[in-house]
Amino acid sequence: MSEGDIGRVLNGRYRLSRSLGRGGMGEVWLAVDTALGREVAVKELLLPPSLDEGAQRTWSERSRREASAAARIRHENVVTVHDVFEEDGRPWIVMELVISRSLAEAVRGEGRLDFAEAARIGLGVLRALRAAHAKGVLHRDVKPANVLLGLDGRVVLTDFGIATFVDAPQVTHVGELLGTPGYLAPERAERFATGGGGPAADTPAAAQDGDTPGGAGAAARSRRSDETLGMSGDTVLDPASDLWSLGATLYEMVEGRPPFSRSSPVEVVDAVVNHDPLAPRHAGPLEPVVMGLLRKDPAERMDAKEAEELLIRVVQESLAPTWGGEMPTRPTPGAGGLVGGPGAGAYRAGLGTGHTVTHRSAPRPDAVGGEGGGGPYGSDTAAQGRDARGAGAQDRGAYGPEARDGLDPVDPTWAGDDPGDAPADGTGDRGGLPGGRRRRWRQMRVLLPAVVVLALIAASVPLVKALTGSGSDAFAALREESPTYQAMMQRGYLIIGVKPDQPGLSQKGPDGQYIGFDADIARMIAEDLGFSGRVRFVDVETQGREYRIASGQVDIVVASYTINAERLQLVSFAGPYYVAGQDFLVRRDDQAAKRPEDLAGSRVCVVRESTSAARIREKFPTVQVEERGKYSECVDELRKKNVRGVSTDDTILAGFVAQFPEELRVLGSPFSQEPYGVGLSRGDAALAEAVCTALNRHVENGDWQRAYDATLGRLSLLPPRPPKCAANTGS
């Protein structure tokens, strides 16, 4: 391909726009999916002419495996593969366009990251790996170049080009090992270190996973079989090797260099196998995680569950009690920009980009995606884009259009004089603007944000009158007392966390629109807060909701979010707006499953860190609990007969029955009450009261019932009584 091929349509569907980046074996193009009218990233496999026919076949097969491996995993921290096809005799992979830059670029640009930001990114990568491992996929190339940092705060693991998975056809020949020196776990690098040779970056190098007699390879084989993913050919797939690579990536984030920097690939591999890294100097509370993941012996290496718990603790302890409570400090002249220099203060979430930079903020990237090339000896290409505007599509729901992923991030504007505005001689004639005009421009810069805020408030006055029955300003308390609302007003739109995969409640369609009861409730709240038509939906997971709220990545969460005492220690709620009950989903052909007791001794799937998971273990201790990252993943396991049941709220289960009516059914024996609430920043009583006022109004005027009838009411659930909403601030 060349720039002359811009405009060419591939597979009768994907029109190429421009090249986004090139690596050693691939090039990524920005393209338009003409069937759906959306922008995508298309990866083209580049085969060097020096490769013989057999090597070309091997690389083509690996490209197909990349698509197969990534397509198995549906997770917000894993790049989504839309399509794979062959043209010009080689495979092409169509992926989501991630508006981002790579972690490798971020580390190069900043030198190193603060430990809290490194923990946030590491947590996203770890959750991607746990989702991949749950599907039997071993990534085998975790490194900064393959981690994308989205402008919306999303962390995405990409480039499954050398991944392998259970029962995958063997394409790694004897004597080969794929990966990047310095990020290979010792048990994978050991055979090369003992057998000699010289690997180039991301080219065949040495050995199969953990094959060397003795040392780390033997330790890997000594691990219990239930700790591994299974077999790929003759190779044991041990997730510990991916975790070691994550440890090396965390080390590089906080130190600004890989843990094993040497002058040649051979020396790097030798250091990985035979030497310990220098103790990190800037890891702070992250040091136990970093060094625990970098243990040579896989049997002694920190596991994913412990690592996730420690990373969450580091992230949460680095956050203020409420995310919006501190406004940005005006940068000190000569302090090194907006953030990072002495006296610069912390630029916290939501005031512009809609995502958190916990301590240090990198320069705004114009690079979008994961071009890669960040390793010391290699260059990789991943799904990327360099147009921060995105598609700019509009999502029109029951309560008006919402700005979606195509939003332009709004850079914060600092009010007041810039250090370089006035000339040293006071003549007012510097930079081509006379002093008077320059002063008027500074005044406009100060006044414009205030004018925008006043305009937003003025636009909301008719709504306020409808809400209160008078001309009183119902938003006065919000403006004065709610840091979250202050950030929403300055940003100009509302960010709402929702689930993308719950039929009936909230489901994201192929066109990016969200439909369902939760989605409609979210729009009602936005309308009454003065943000009708100015909503940005963000996908959230069960185990990440508290973190998303506390870190400021979302303003509120409307996502089948059960109010309980444990969560009230971390967030506040407005609710309930619905009361569900926990039940079991089973296959229709499983006639022996009539009551919950019939599932004793059977495998039942739940979502990690959900109230459903805790209650199943308490009420049905004989059930064998299987954990996944999303309910849709549990349903996939049920349909494949890998588990006998799925347990969560009846609303969610009924939605999956509607999706697969010939295959699935609900037992119809609810054994709990699940009050759904709107999650928001802990202690933000003003916002909680405002949300409840909105919800109660929509119950009284019939909007709540109409939304229920159009969504959950079609799923054969018992008709509910609309609950009365109250603020739950935990204090």
XYZ file of C-alpha atoms in Angstrom:
731
model
C 0.000 0.000 0.000
C 1.028 3.604 -0.507
C -0.416 7.062 -0.018
C -1.692 6.730 -3.561
C -4.093 4.035 -2.342
C -5.968 6.477 -0.081
C -9.633 6.186 -0.939
C -9.323 2.534 -1.912
C -12.145 0.339 -0.560
C -11.086 -2.987 0.981
C -13.373 -6.001 1.190
C -16.102 -3.919 -0.436
C -16.550 -2.006 2.816
C -13.535 -0.245 4.385
C -12.416 2.989 2.691
C -8.819 3.922 3.564
C -8.281 7.506 4.752
C -4.615 7.747 5.739
C -1.770 5.876 7.362
C -1.609 6.121 11.147
C 1.682 4.348 11.794
C 4.022 1.627 10.625
C 5.987 -1.014 12.502
C 8.306 -3.817 11.547
C 5.561 -6.183 10.389
C 2.475 -4.041 9.974
C 0.921 -0.701 9.100
C -2.280 0.721 10.569
C -4.673 2.787 8.485
C -7.513 5.067 9.440
C -10.527 3.885 7.490
C -14.278 4.381 7.306
C -16.591 1.392 7.628
C -19.029 2.376 4.898
C -21.610 -0.182 6.056
C -21.967 1.379 9.522
C -20.608 4.867 8.883
C -17.949 4.721 11.592
C -14.198 5.192 11.672
C -12.058 2.126 12.329
C -8.406 1.146 12.366
C -7.331 -1.353 9.718
C -4.083 -3.251 10.240
C -2.196 -4.369 7.141
C 0.371 -7.161 7.420
C 3.695 -6.179 5.852
C 5.859 -9.107 4.794
C 9.520 -8.421 3.970
C 10.428 -9.726 0.510
C 13.367 -11.604 2.070
C 10.994 -14.061 3.778
C 10.603 -17.389 2.041
C 7.198 -18.842 1.258
C 7.073 -20.884 4.472
C 7.921 -17.884 6.652
C 5.275 -15.804 4.893
C 2.673 -18.468 5.606
C 3.743 -18.514 9.266
C 3.396 -14.759 9.640
C 0.037 -14.766 7.869
C -1.188 -17.434 10.244
C 0.019 -15.402 13.213
C -1.926 -12.408 11.945
C -5.087 -14.504 11.788
C -4.368 -15.748 15.278
C -4.102 -12.155 16.474
C -7.652 -11.546 15.294
C -8.870 -14.854 16.759
C -7.235 -14.236 20.123
C -8.480 -10.655 20.523
C -11.961 -11.497 19.230
C -12.376 -14.044 22.034
C -12.203 -11.268 24.630
C -14.868 -8.646 25.223
C -13.555 -6.227 27.790
C -13.212 -2.448 28.047
C -9.445 -2.789 28.541
C -8.913 -4.941 25.422
C -8.946 -3.567 21.899
C -12.055 -4.750 20.028
C -11.608 -6.652 16.756
C -14.494 -6.064 14.343
C -13.465 -8.081 11.295
C -10.666 -10.016 9.564
C -10.400 -10.720 5.847
C -7.882 -11.475 3.114
C -7.010 -9.178 0.236
C -3.906 -9.056 -1.943
C -3.050 -12.502 -0.599
C -2.591 -11.412 3.013
C -4.822 -10.861 6.043
C -6.190 -7.508 7.209
C -7.569 -6.895 10.705
C -10.285 -4.313 11.400
C -10.225 -2.906 14.942
C -11.900 -0.175 16.916
C -10.283 3.221 16.584
C -8.852 4.128 19.974
C -8.282 7.859 20.416
C -5.079 7.583 22.382
C -1.323 7.423 22.490
C 0.846 4.520 23.575
C 2.249 4.125 27.065
C 5.704 3.979 25.465
C 5.152 7.484 24.064
C 3.944 8.720 27.449
C 7.022 7.402 29.258
C 9.320 8.853 26.600
C 7.567 12.209 26.829
C 7.561 12.489 30.620
C 10.621 10.493 31.600
C 8.625 8.552 34.174
C 5.100 8.525 35.613
C 3.933 9.141 39.140
C 3.316 5.899 41.033
C -0.424 6.624 41.357
C -0.845 7.106 37.613
C 1.268 3.995 37.001
C -1.022 2.066 39.348
C -4.104 3.257 37.458
C -2.644 2.183 34.121
C -1.320 -1.087 35.529
C -4.752 -1.891 36.937
C -6.295 -1.508 33.490
C -3.659 -3.773 31.905
C -4.081 -6.362 34.656
C -7.836 -6.461 34.169
C -7.299 -6.917 30.438
C -4.973 -9.838 31.160
C -7.428 -11.419 33.594
C -10.144 -11.191 30.939
C -7.797 -12.737 28.360
C -6.697 -15.524 30.698
C -10.337 -16.281 31.525
C -10.800 -16.968 27.808
C -7.694 -19.168 27.668
C -5.605 -16.522 25.866
C -1.968 -15.802 26.764
C -0.849 -12.426 25.375
C 2.961 -13.052 25.449
C 3.931 -9.497 24.470
C 2.857 -7.148 27.268
C 4.982 -3.994 27.110
C 4.473 -0.210 27.034
C 4.253 -0.088 23.237
C 1.197 -2.358 23.338
C -0.727 -0.340 25.939
C -2.915 2.525 24.715
C -3.865 5.489 26.910
C -7.178 6.898 25.732
C -7.994 10.587 25.939
C -11.056 9.561 27.986
C -8.895 7.793 30.570
C -9.381 4.331 29.119
C -6.439 1.908 29.240
C -6.383 -0.603 26.365
C -4.182 -3.643 25.811
C -3.622 -4.272 22.122
C -1.499 -6.266 19.644
C -2.294 -9.936 20.193
C -0.096 -10.782 17.227
C 1.948 -13.432 19.060
C -0.724 -14.466 21.541
C -1.579 -18.106 21.910
C -4.588 -19.803 23.382
C -5.914 -23.144 24.473
C -6.168 -25.625 21.576
C -4.653 -23.109 19.149
C -2.752 -24.586 16.194
C 0.997 -24.523 16.857
C 2.758 -21.981 14.670
C 5.835 -21.407 16.857
C 8.469 -23.816 15.625
C 10.891 -25.664 17.851
C 13.739 -23.303 18.683
C 11.548 -20.218 18.343
C 10.279 -17.753 20.869
C 8.401 -14.584 20.054
C 8.476 -11.471 22.156
C 10.584 -8.473 23.069
C 13.787 -8.927 25.101
C 13.417 -7.204 28.442
C 9.703 -8.000 28.713
C 9.992 -11.791 28.381
C 9.458 -13.714 31.606
C 12.558 -15.672 32.735
C 10.883 -19.019 32.082
C 10.337 -17.976 28.442
C 13.775 -16.424 27.950
C 15.757 -19.113 29.770
C 16.273 -21.524 26.913
C 17.657 -18.787 24.700
C 20.083 -17.746 27.455
C 21.411 -21.287 27.729
C 21.294 -22.128 24.027
C 22.826 -19.031 22.472
C 21.686 -17.060 19.475
C 20.580 -13.518 19.024
C 16.945 -12.518 18.806
C 15.849 -9.425 17.011
C 12.908 -7.552 18.376
C 9.609 -9.358 17.856
C 11.187 -11.925 15.554
C 11.706 -15.644 16.202
C 14.282 -15.954 18.925
C 14.655 -18.937 21.121
C 12.327 -21.397 22.768
C 8.871 -22.432 23.764
C 7.252 -21.394 27.026
C 9.036 -22.911 30.014
C 10.736 -25.829 28.260
C 14.181 -25.654 29.846
C 15.022 -28.431 32.340
C 15.539 -26.972 35.812
C 15.348 -23.297 36.789
C 12.343 -21.162 36.010
C 11.066 -23.443 33.256
C 10.900 -26.389 35.633
C 9.229 -24.210 38.235
C 6.587 -23.253 35.707
C 5.820 -26.908 35.061
C 5.621 -27.558 38.794
C 2.688 -25.202 39.196
C -0.665 -26.829 39.801
C -2.641 -27.444 36.620
C -5.596 -25.401 37.924
C -3.327 -22.339 37.956
C -2.603 -22.611 34.217
C -4.812 -21.886 31.222
C -4.370 -25.315 29.621
C -2.292 -26.503 26.670
C -1.478 -25.124 23.243
C 0.130 -27.997 21.394
C 2.820 -29.279 23.737
C 3.097 -25.967 25.604
C 1.630 -25.263 29.029
C -0.001 -21.836 29.009
C 0.918 -20.261 32.318
C -0.557 -16.793 33.026
C 2.389 -16.061 35.324
C 4.516 -15.161 32.270
C 2.132 -12.340 31.292
C 2.168 -11.101 34.890
C 5.974 -10.890 34.839
C 5.746 -8.735 31.695
C 3.249 -6.503 33.496
C 5.764 -6.146 36.340
C 8.442 -5.056 33.858
C 5.991 -2.547 32.371
C 5.116 -1.131 35.807
C 8.830 -0.834 36.602
C 9.433 1.148 33.427
C 6.526 3.478 34.155
C 7.826 4.546 37.570
C 11.557 4.458 36.790
C 11.535 5.705 33.203
C 13.592 2.737 31.974
C 13.101 -1.033 31.659
C 14.244 -3.171 34.607
C 16.931 -4.828 32.464
C 18.685 -2.252 30.261
C 21.752 -3.656 28.530
C 23.707 -2.935 25.355
C 22.436 -5.902 23.322
C 19.433 -8.256 23.208
C 21.625 -11.192 24.275
C 22.754 -9.325 27.386
C 19.183 -8.301 28.152
C 17.985 -11.906 28.077
C 20.927 -13.009 30.219
C 20.045 -10.326 32.780
C 16.383 -11.353 32.786
C 17.299 -14.953 33.560
C 20.281 -14.543 35.880
C 20.161 -11.137 37.575
C 17.782 -9.191 39.791
C 16.715 -5.708 38.757
C 17.870 -2.719 40.727
C 15.380 -1.795 43.437
C 13.062 0.904 42.062
C 13.617 4.348 43.565
C 10.338 6.006 42.584
C 7.770 3.211 42.993
C 6.618 4.272 46.473
C 3.753 2.002 47.596
C 3.892 0.273 44.189
C 7.217 -1.410 45.013
C 5.680 -4.597 46.557
C 3.579 -5.112 43.411
C 6.440 -4.432 41.000
C 8.937 -6.688 42.749
C 6.311 -9.336 43.491
C 5.497 -9.623 39.778
C 9.200 -9.703 38.827
C 10.052 -12.782 40.888
C 12.061 -15.233 38.759
C 10.228 -18.336 39.947
C 6.685 -18.379 38.511
C 5.551 -20.523 41.434
C 6.557 -17.706 43.804
C 5.364 -14.844 41.628
C 2.518 -12.636 42.837
C -0.788 -13.791 41.358
C -3.333 -11.633 39.562
C -5.813 -11.417 42.431
C -3.266 -10.149 44.949
C -1.780 -7.749 42.417
C -5.204 -6.298 41.629
C -6.025 -5.784 45.311
C -2.741 -3.956 45.902
C -3.099 -1.796 42.795
C -6.634 -0.787 43.792
C -5.363 0.145 47.253
C -2.600 2.343 45.807
C -5.064 4.080 43.483
C -7.697 4.678 46.146
C -5.253 5.909 48.773
C -3.850 8.459 46.317
C -7.251 10.050 45.729
C -8.917 12.818 47.678
C -12.182 11.848 49.474
C -14.180 13.577 46.730
C -12.708 13.902 43.289
C -13.831 17.395 42.469
C -12.954 19.108 45.729
C -9.705 20.700 44.628
C -9.740 23.167 41.784
C -6.628 23.412 39.610
C -3.925 25.650 41.019
C -2.703 28.350 38.698
C 0.728 27.269 37.430
C 3.703 29.036 38.907
C 5.855 30.856 36.326
C 8.790 28.693 35.406
C 7.306 25.664 37.162
C 7.303 23.546 34.063
C 3.823 23.958 32.619
C 0.349 23.373 33.999
C 1.253 20.375 36.110
C 4.362 18.797 37.440
C 6.558 21.715 38.487
C 6.858 23.047 42.021
C 3.698 24.856 43.046
C 1.783 23.676 40.006
C -0.717 21.686 42.057
C -2.651 18.655 40.907
C -4.828 18.831 37.811
C -7.695 16.593 38.788
C -10.405 14.905 36.826
C -13.078 16.215 34.596
C -11.926 19.782 33.983
C -11.405 19.471 30.266
C -10.509 16.007 29.077
C -13.040 14.126 31.159
C -10.495 11.779 32.660
C -8.038 11.745 35.511
C -4.350 12.430 35.534
C -3.791 11.736 39.171
C -0.565 13.637 39.731
C 1.332 14.497 36.563
C -0.224 15.365 33.262
C 1.542 14.643 30.018
C 1.415 17.168 27.194
C -1.782 16.822 25.226
C -1.075 14.143 22.627
C -1.807 14.600 19.008
C -0.982 10.933 18.557
C -3.984 8.691 18.831
C -3.515 4.992 19.390
C -0.657 2.625 19.937
C 1.904 3.063 17.244
C 4.298 1.078 19.363
C 7.967 0.996 18.788
C 8.565 1.785 22.435
C 10.669 -1.261 23.263
C 14.423 -0.962 23.342
C 14.875 -3.219 20.326
C 11.620 -3.228 18.450
C 8.765 -1.453 16.761
C 5.192 -2.664 16.837
C 2.061 -1.262 15.308
C -1.328 -1.365 17.003
C -4.783 0.119 16.486
C -4.365 3.874 16.556
C -5.512 7.183 15.176
C -4.247 10.748 15.201
C -7.474 12.693 14.812
C -8.652 13.666 18.295
C -12.000 14.737 16.894
C -13.109 11.173 16.115
C -16.271 10.602 14.169
C -18.314 13.171 16.079
C -21.431 11.047 15.779
C -24.564 11.809 17.793
C -26.400 9.256 19.889
C -30.089 10.025 19.970
C -32.023 8.392 22.760
C -35.422 8.834 24.365
C -34.354 12.110 25.950
C -32.357 13.749 23.192
C -28.920 13.494 21.554
C -25.818 12.869 23.627
C -22.295 13.831 22.632
C -20.344 10.631 22.335
C -16.818 9.441 21.764
C -16.252 11.970 19.005
C -16.209 14.889 21.439
C -13.302 17.265 21.218
C -11.494 17.291 24.555
C -11.683 20.791 26.019
C -8.354 22.072 27.258
C -8.526 23.958 30.573
C -8.060 27.712 30.229
C -6.205 29.380 33.077
C -7.702 32.764 33.983
C -5.413 35.693 34.612
C -2.232 37.061 33.109
C 0.221 34.826 31.345
C 3.810 35.429 32.421
C 4.783 36.397 28.898
C 1.832 38.635 28.053
C 3.252 42.026 28.980
C 6.459 43.314 27.401
C 9.387 44.001 29.656
C 9.489 47.686 28.724
C 5.785 48.223 29.391
C 5.138 49.565 25.903
C 2.359 47.121 25.225
C 3.668 46.307 21.774
C 4.845 42.750 21.972
C 3.882 39.788 19.803
C 2.063 41.969 17.267
C -0.735 43.091 19.630
C -0.870 46.549 21.213
C -1.069 46.527 24.992
C -4.698 47.697 25.102
C -5.905 44.988 22.742
C -3.866 42.430 24.645
C -5.437 43.511 27.933
C -8.927 43.265 26.389
C -8.045 39.769 25.129
C -6.977 38.745 28.634
C -10.250 40.105 30.000
C -12.191 38.107 27.433
C -10.274 34.974 28.411
C -11.298 35.508 32.005
C -14.922 36.356 31.203
C -15.684 33.810 28.490
C -15.864 30.751 30.825
C -18.161 32.699 33.144
C -20.375 33.738 30.216
C -20.623 30.108 29.079
C -21.620 28.974 32.575
C -24.241 31.755 32.858
C -25.627 30.798 29.457
C -25.964 27.191 30.556
C -27.753 28.276 33.718
C -30.041 30.605 31.792
C -30.940 27.804 29.409
C -31.955 25.705 32.393
C -34.329 28.296 33.957
C -37.507 26.974 32.243
C -36.630 23.476 33.397
C -35.976 24.697 36.939
C -39.381 26.375 37.003
C -41.003 23.159 35.849
C -39.110 21.231 38.479
C -39.851 23.505 41.429
C -43.088 25.134 40.376
C -41.563 28.563 40.895
C -38.810 30.808 39.640
C -36.345 29.766 42.358
C -32.895 28.614 41.289
C -32.701 24.917 42.179
C -29.107 24.775 40.935
C -27.809 27.345 43.441
C -26.929 24.710 46.052
C -25.292 22.547 43.396
C -23.095 25.380 42.177
C -22.025 26.234 45.707
C -21.769 22.805 47.349
C -21.170 20.122 44.696
C -17.618 19.908 43.306
C -18.874 17.335 40.801
C -21.486 19.738 39.460
C -18.935 22.561 39.295
C -16.708 20.390 37.105
C -19.661 19.373 34.930
C -20.542 23.020 34.325
C -16.981 23.991 33.492
C -16.612 21.013 31.161
C -19.963 21.627 29.497
C -21.291 18.061 29.454
C -22.204 15.249 31.832
C -20.254 11.956 31.927
C -22.388 8.957 32.939
C -21.054 5.448 33.533
C -23.296 2.686 32.153
C -23.077 -0.999 31.314
C -22.831 -1.786 27.597
C -24.001 -5.420 27.683
C -27.201 -5.733 29.743
C -30.266 -6.208 27.527
C -33.280 -4.370 28.910
C -31.193 -2.249 31.261
C -28.394 -0.777 29.192
C -27.024 -2.109 25.961
C -24.712 -0.511 23.429
C -25.765 -1.225 19.875
C -23.578 -1.492 16.757
C -24.283 2.170 16.040
C -22.981 3.174 19.473
C -26.415 4.091 20.862
C -27.376 3.015 24.389
C -30.869 1.663 24.974
C -32.627 0.287 28.038
C -34.142 1.303 31.356
C -30.864 2.448 32.942
C -30.002 4.465 29.840
C -33.396 6.200 29.980
C -33.044 6.892 33.713
C -29.642 8.440 32.981
C -31.164 10.732 30.353
C -33.924 11.812 32.750
C -31.329 12.813 35.339
C -29.262 14.665 32.744
C -32.360 16.553 31.605
C -33.200 17.759 35.111
C -29.606 18.730 35.886
C -29.610 21.031 32.872
C -27.607 18.790 30.528
C -30.262 17.631 28.087
C -28.502 16.637 24.870
C -25.078 17.089 26.490
C -24.294 13.628 27.856
C -21.314 11.388 27.292
C -21.816 7.721 28.144
C -18.781 5.732 29.322
C -18.769 1.934 29.640
C -18.069 0.713 33.173
C -17.532 -2.708 34.716
C -18.920 -3.998 37.995
C -15.518 -4.120 39.678
C -14.488 -0.671 38.437
C -17.477 1.507 39.348
C -16.186 2.865 42.659
C -12.809 3.644 41.133
C -14.378 5.375 38.129
C -16.398 7.626 40.465
C -13.610 8.320 42.957
C -11.076 9.104 40.228
C -13.451 11.445 38.416
C -13.605 9.525 35.165
C -17.403 9.674 35.455
C -19.752 12.103 37.200
C -22.429 9.540 38.055
C -22.965 5.825 37.451
C -26.317 4.328 36.396
C -25.461 0.663 35.964
C -27.602 -1.851 37.944
C -25.641 -0.566 40.944
C -26.896 -2.151 44.190
C -26.753 0.085 47.261
C -25.014 -1.658 50.169
C -23.081 -0.718 53.299
C -19.691 -1.707 51.899
C -20.057 0.516 48.832
C -21.292 3.403 50.957
C -17.811 3.509 52.469
C -16.469 4.468 49.032
C -19.248 6.292 47.167
C -22.648 7.899 47.766
C -25.955 6.951 46.176
C -29.215 8.517 45.118
C -31.849 5.815 45.166
C -33.274 3.379 44.868
C -34.792 3.952 41.472
C -35.565 0.225 41.063
C -35.533 -2.889 43.268
C -34.497 -6.174 41.650
C -33.994 -9.689 43.077
C -31.114 -12.139 42.587
C -31.948 -15.341 40.714
C -30.375 -18.040 38.506
C -30.153 -18.293 34.720
C -29.973 -21.848 33.325
C -30.268 -23.577 29.943
C -33.711 -24.620 28.762
C -32.493 -28.140 28.056
C -31.401 -28.538 31.706
C -34.712 -29.900 32.941
C -33.186 -31.068 36.238
C -32.637 -27.468 37.328
C -35.925 -26.377 38.885
C -34.858 -24.789 42.184
C -31.648 -23.167 43.441
C -30.951 -26.285 45.522
C -30.721 -28.328 42.311
C -27.508 -26.488 41.434
C -25.633 -27.787 44.497
C -22.148 -28.922 43.478
C -22.521 -27.324 40.034
C -20.444 -24.556 38.493
C -22.222 -21.188 38.549
C -20.774 -18.062 36.953
C -20.836 -14.637 38.632
C -19.074 -11.338 38.022
C -16.047 -10.508 40.131
C -16.610 -8.123 43.069
C -20.394 -8.090 42.578
C -22.944 -8.401 45.366
C -24.181 -11.477 43.511
C -20.819 -13.204 43.969
C -20.752 -12.551 47.711
C -24.361 -13.648 48.227
C -23.977 -16.891 46.276
C -21.055 -17.937 48.455
C -23.056 -17.085 51.577
C -26.406 -18.670 50.700
C -25.248 -21.595 48.541
C -21.842 -22.700 49.879
C -21.876 -25.972 47.927
C -22.050 -24.167 44.560
C -18.739 -23.993 42.668
C -18.322 -20.296 41.865
C -16.735 -19.264 38.555
C -15.840 -15.571 38.207
C -15.731 -13.505 35.033
C -15.381 -9.810 34.248
C -18.811 -9.288 32.647
C -22.237 -10.951 32.710
C -22.100 -11.385 28.942
C -18.978 -13.523 29.438
C -20.863 -15.642 31.992
C -23.714 -16.123 29.529
C -21.247 -17.231 26.859
C -19.903 -19.845 29.297
C -23.450 -21.036 30.045
C -24.361 -21.370 26.377
C -21.174 -23.384 25.791
C -22.116 -25.633 28.749
C -18.924 -24.741 30.593
C -21.054 -23.732 33.595
C -24.514 -24.831 34.684
C -25.870 -21.482 35.778
C -25.373 -17.726 35.960
C -26.500 -15.754 38.987
C -27.272 -12.064 39.274
C -30.298 -9.774 39.356
C -33.473 -11.002 37.687
C -33.619 -7.849 35.529
C -30.254 -8.662 33.967
C -31.053 -12.360 33.559
C -34.434 -11.627 31.942
C -32.653 -9.464 29.392
C -30.439 -12.376 28.361
C -33.491 -14.636 28.112
C -35.021 -12.139 25.700
C -31.790 -12.248 23.713
C -31.618 -16.073 23.625
C -35.228 -17.211 24.228
C -34.754 -20.673 22.729
C -31.699 -21.451 24.862
C -32.074 -19.848 28.288
C -34.574 -19.443 31.134
C -34.695 -17.949 34.637
C -35.508 -20.256 37.548
C -37.970 -17.713 38.939
C -36.887 -18.103 42.585
C -35.434 -14.726 43.650
C -33.660 -14.885 47.008
C -32.681 -11.251 47.675
C -33.614 -7.620 47.193
C -31.255 -5.449 45.126
C -31.987 -1.702 45.420
C -30.448 0.042 42.407
C -28.995 3.481 43.065
C -27.238 6.206 41.111
C -23.606 6.167 42.234
C -21.822 9.472 42.775
C -18.896 11.022 44.616
C -18.837 10.201 48.325
C -20.211 12.955 50.509
C -21.701 14.980 47.649
C -25.054 15.435 49.377
C -26.113 18.334 47.156
C -25.811 16.278 43.974
C -27.491 13.250 45.592
C -30.466 15.405 46.611
C -30.718 16.923 43.134
C -30.663 13.485 41.487
C -33.395 12.253 43.833
C -35.508 15.318 43.128
C -35.217 14.524 39.429
C -36.026 10.825 39.849
C -39.034 11.458 42.084
C -40.371 14.018 39.608
C -40.144 11.532 36.748
C -41.912 8.909 38.847
C -44.748 11.334 39.603
C -45.229 12.517 36.019
C -45.242 8.976 34.584
C -41.891 9.077 32.750
C -40.490 6.326 34.987
C -43.390 3.972 34.217
C -43.259 4.692 30.492
C -39.524 3.942 30.431
C -40.091 0.709 32.361
C -42.928 -0.428 30.077
C -40.765 0.157 26.982
C -37.759 -1.766 28.345
C -37.888 -4.068 31.376
C -41.672 -4.319 31.104
C -41.240 -6.452 27.995
C -39.183 -9.090 29.821
C -41.965 -10.917 31.723
C -40.924 -9.537 35.117
C -43.408 -8.932 37.918
C -44.655 -5.332 37.667
C -42.768 -3.290 40.269
C -43.901 -0.412 42.436
C -41.809 2.711 41.721
C -39.609 3.311 44.779
C -39.067 6.619 46.559
C -35.560 7.993 46.020
C -33.504 9.288 48.952
C -29.904 10.461 49.276
C -27.560 7.803 50.715
C -24.298 9.510 51.583
C -23.069 6.965 54.155
C -22.765 9.591 56.864
